[in-house]
Amino acid sequence: MPYYSARVYITLRPSVLDPAGTAVRSGLAHLGHTQVNSIRIGKYIELSLEAENETTASQQVDRMCHQLLANPVIETYRFELEPLATPA
Amino acid sequence: MPYYSARVYITLRPSVLDPAGTAVRSGLAHLGHTQVNSIRIGKYIELSLEAENETTASQQVDRMCHQLLANPVIETYRFELEPLATPA
């Protein structure tokens, strides 16, 4: 079966407060980076998987995101799939 | 001054162990997703900043990554810059 690489981007929904982002923004300001207006912290996940075809791979990654990788109540996710020549 | 939006991707260096990734992989396997070969967890940061031009913005984001957002000893980072019409 072919291998695919997926890059998953998980971000907090815009309505959800991001205390870690606020802390980082204040940390940056203390270091002199006062030109930063907003900052939101999310997760970035790289995974490789085996699937029959790209459609199946996409469905599987979507299910993984929904079930475990993201919390759909407070987070949204998107991902990119790419065929891999060899397993990573 | 114009506004720029930056998307920062922070990943662990390949030589660094990723216990969180291993835990997530085992969690996915328990949910039936046994087709996952490898998984690495990183950070994804969206920020907007004010800068004179794209070169300055890029230098500033690079400095922020090096000083605070990433830990250069165990992590690598890359980022994309985009001009913004209005501040976010």
Coordinates of C-alpha atoms in Angstrom, one line a residue:
Chain A
M1 CA 0.0 0.0 0.0
P2 CA 1.3 3.5 -0.7
Y3 CA 2.5 5.8 2.0
Y4 CA 1.3 9.3 2.7
S5 CA 2.6 12.1 4.8
A6 CA 0.1 14.4 6.5
R7 CA 0.7 17.8 8.0
V8 CA -1.9 18.7 10.5
Y9 CA -2.5 22.3 11.8
I10 CA -4.6 22.6 14.9
T11 CA -5.7 26.1 16.1
L12 CA -8.0 27.4 18.8
R13 CA -11.3 28.6 17.6
P14 CA -11.3 32.4 17.3
S15 CA -13.9 32.7 20.1
V16 CA -11.7 30.7 22.6
L17 CA -9.2 32.7 24.7
D18 CA -5.5 31.8 24.3
P19 CA -3.8 32.4 27.7
A20 CA -0.5 30.8 26.4
G21 CA -0.5 33.2 23.4
T22 CA -1.1 36.2 25.7
A23 CA 1.8 35.1 27.9
V24 CA 4.1 34.7 24.9
R25 CA 3.1 38.1 23.6
S26 CA 3.9 39.7 26.9
G27 CA 7.2 37.8 27.0
L28 CA 8.1 39.1 23.5
A29 CA 7.2 42.6 24.6
H30 CA 9.6 42.3 27.5
L31 CA 12.3 41.3 25.0
G32 CA 11.6 44.4 23.0
H33 CA 9.3 43.0 20.4
T34 CA 6.5 45.5 20.9
Q35 CA 5.4 45.5 17.3
V36 CA 3.5 42.2 17.7
N37 CA -0.3 42.7 17.6
S38 CA -1.7 39.3 18.1
I39 CA -0.4 35.8 18.7
R40 CA -2.2 32.5 18.8
I41 CA -0.5 29.2 19.6
G42 CA -1.6 26.0 18.0
K43 CA -0.2 22.5 17.3
Y44 CA 1.5 21.2 14.3
I45 CA 1.6 17.4 13.8
E46 CA 3.5 15.6 11.1
L47 CA 2.6 12.0 10.6
S48 CA 3.0 9.3 8.0
L49 CA 0.5 6.5 7.3
E50 CA -0.2 3.7 4.9
A51 CA -3.5 3.8 2.9
E52 CA -5.0 2.4 -0.2
N53 CA -5.4 5.7 -1.9
E54 CA -5.4 9.5 -1.2
T55 CA -9.1 9.6 -0.5
T56 CA -8.9 6.8 2.2
A57 CA -5.8 8.5 3.7
S58 CA -7.7 11.8 3.9
Q59 CA -10.7 10.2 5.6
Q60 CA -8.4 8.4 8.1
V61 CA -6.5 11.6 9.0
D62 CA -9.8 13.4 9.4
R63 CA -11.1 10.8 11.8
M64 CA -7.8 10.8 13.8
C65 CA -8.0 14.6 14.1
H66 CA -11.7 14.4 15.2
Q67 CA -11.2 11.6 17.6
L68 CA -7.8 12.3 19.3
L69 CA -5.5 15.0 17.8
A70 CA -7.8 18.0 18.1
N71 CA -10.6 18.9 20.5
P72 CA -13.4 19.9 18.1
V73 CA -15.2 21.8 20.9
I74 CA -12.4 24.5 21.2
E75 CA -10.2 23.7 18.2
T76 CA -10.3 23.6 14.4
Y77 CA -8.0 21.7 12.3
R78 CA -6.9 21.4 8.7
F79 CA -4.3 19.2 7.0
E80 CA -2.3 18.6 3.9
L81 CA -1.6 15.2 2.4
E82 CA 1.3 14.2 0.2
P83 CA 2.3 10.9 -1.3
L84 CA 5.5 9.5 0.1
A85 CA 8.0 7.4 -1.9
T86 CA 9.2 5.5 1.1
P87 CA 7.9 5.2 4.6
A88 CA 9.1 7.9 7.0
Chain B
M1 CA 3.6 51.0 8.8
P2 CA 2.3 47.9 7.0
Y3 CA 1.1 44.8 8.8
Y4 CA 2.4 41.3 8.2
S5 CA 1.0 37.9 9.3
A6 CA 3.5 35.2 10.1
R7 CA 2.9 31.5 10.4
V8 CA 5.6 29.8 12.4
Y9 CA 6.2 26.0 12.4
I10 CA 8.3 24.6 15.2
T11 CA 9.4 21.0 15.1
L12 CA 11.7 18.9 17.2
R13 CA 15.0 18.1 15.6
P14 CA 15.0 14.6 14.1
S15 CA 17.6 13.4 16.6
V16 CA 15.4 14.4 19.6
L17 CA 13.0 11.9 21.0
D18 CA 9.3 12.8 21.0
P19 CA 7.6 11.1 23.9
A20 CA 4.3 13.0 23.3
G21 CA 4.3 11.8 19.7
T22 CA 4.9 8.2 20.8
A23 CA 2.0 8.5 23.3
V24 CA -0.3 9.9 20.6
R25 CA 0.7 7.1 18.2
S26 CA -0.1 4.5 20.8
G27 CA -3.5 6.3 21.5
L28 CA -4.3 6.2 17.8
A29 CA -3.4 2.5 17.7
H30 CA -5.8 1.8 20.5
L31 CA -8.5 3.6 18.5
G32 CA -7.9 1.4 15.6
H33 CA -5.5 3.6 13.6
T34 CA -2.8 1.1 13.3
Q35 CA -1.7 2.3 9.8
V36 CA 0.2 5.3 11.3
N37 CA 4.0 4.8 11.0
S38 CA 5.4 7.8 12.6
I39 CA 4.1 10.9 14.3
R40 CA 5.9 14.0 15.5
I41 CA 4.3 16.8 17.4
G42 CA 5.3 20.4 17.0
K43 CA 4.0 23.9 17.6
Y44 CA 2.2 26.2 15.1
I45 CA 2.1 29.9 15.9
E46 CA 0.2 32.5 14.1
L47 CA 1.1 36.1 14.8
S48 CA 0.7 39.5 13.2
L49 CA 3.2 42.3 13.5
E50 CA 3.9 45.8 12.2
A51 CA 7.1 46.3 10.3
E52 CA 8.6 48.8 7.8
N53 CA 8.9 46.2 5.1
E54 CA 9.0 42.4 4.5
T55 CA 12.7 42.1 5.1
T56 CA 12.5 43.8 8.5
A57 CA 9.4 41.7 9.4
S58 CA 11.3 38.5 8.4
Q59 CA 14.3 39.5 10.6
Q60 CA 12.1 40.3 13.5
V61 CA 10.2 37.0 13.3
D62 CA 13.5 35.1 13.0
R63 CA 14.8 36.9 16.2
M64 CA 11.5 36.1 18.1
C65 CA 11.8 32.4 17.1
H66 CA 15.4 32.2 18.2
Q67 CA 14.9 34.1 21.5
L68 CA 11.6 32.8 22.7
L69 CA 9.3 30.8 20.4
A70 CA 11.6 27.9 19.7
N71 CA 14.4 26.2 21.7
P72 CA 17.2 26.1 19.1
V73 CA 19.0 23.4 21.0
I74 CA 16.2 20.8 20.4
E75 CA 13.9 22.5 17.9
T76 CA 14.1 23.9 14.3
Y77 CA 11.7 26.4 13.0
R78 CA 10.5 27.9 9.7
F79 CA 8.0 30.6 8.9
E80 CA 5.9 32.1 6.2
L81 CA 5.2 35.9 6.0
E82 CA 2.3 37.5 4.3
P83 CA 1.3 41.2 4.0
L84 CA -1.9 42.0 5.8
A85 CA -4.4 44.6 4.6
T86 CA -5.6 45.4 8.1
P87 CA -4.2 44.5 11.5
A88 CA -5.5 41.2 12.9

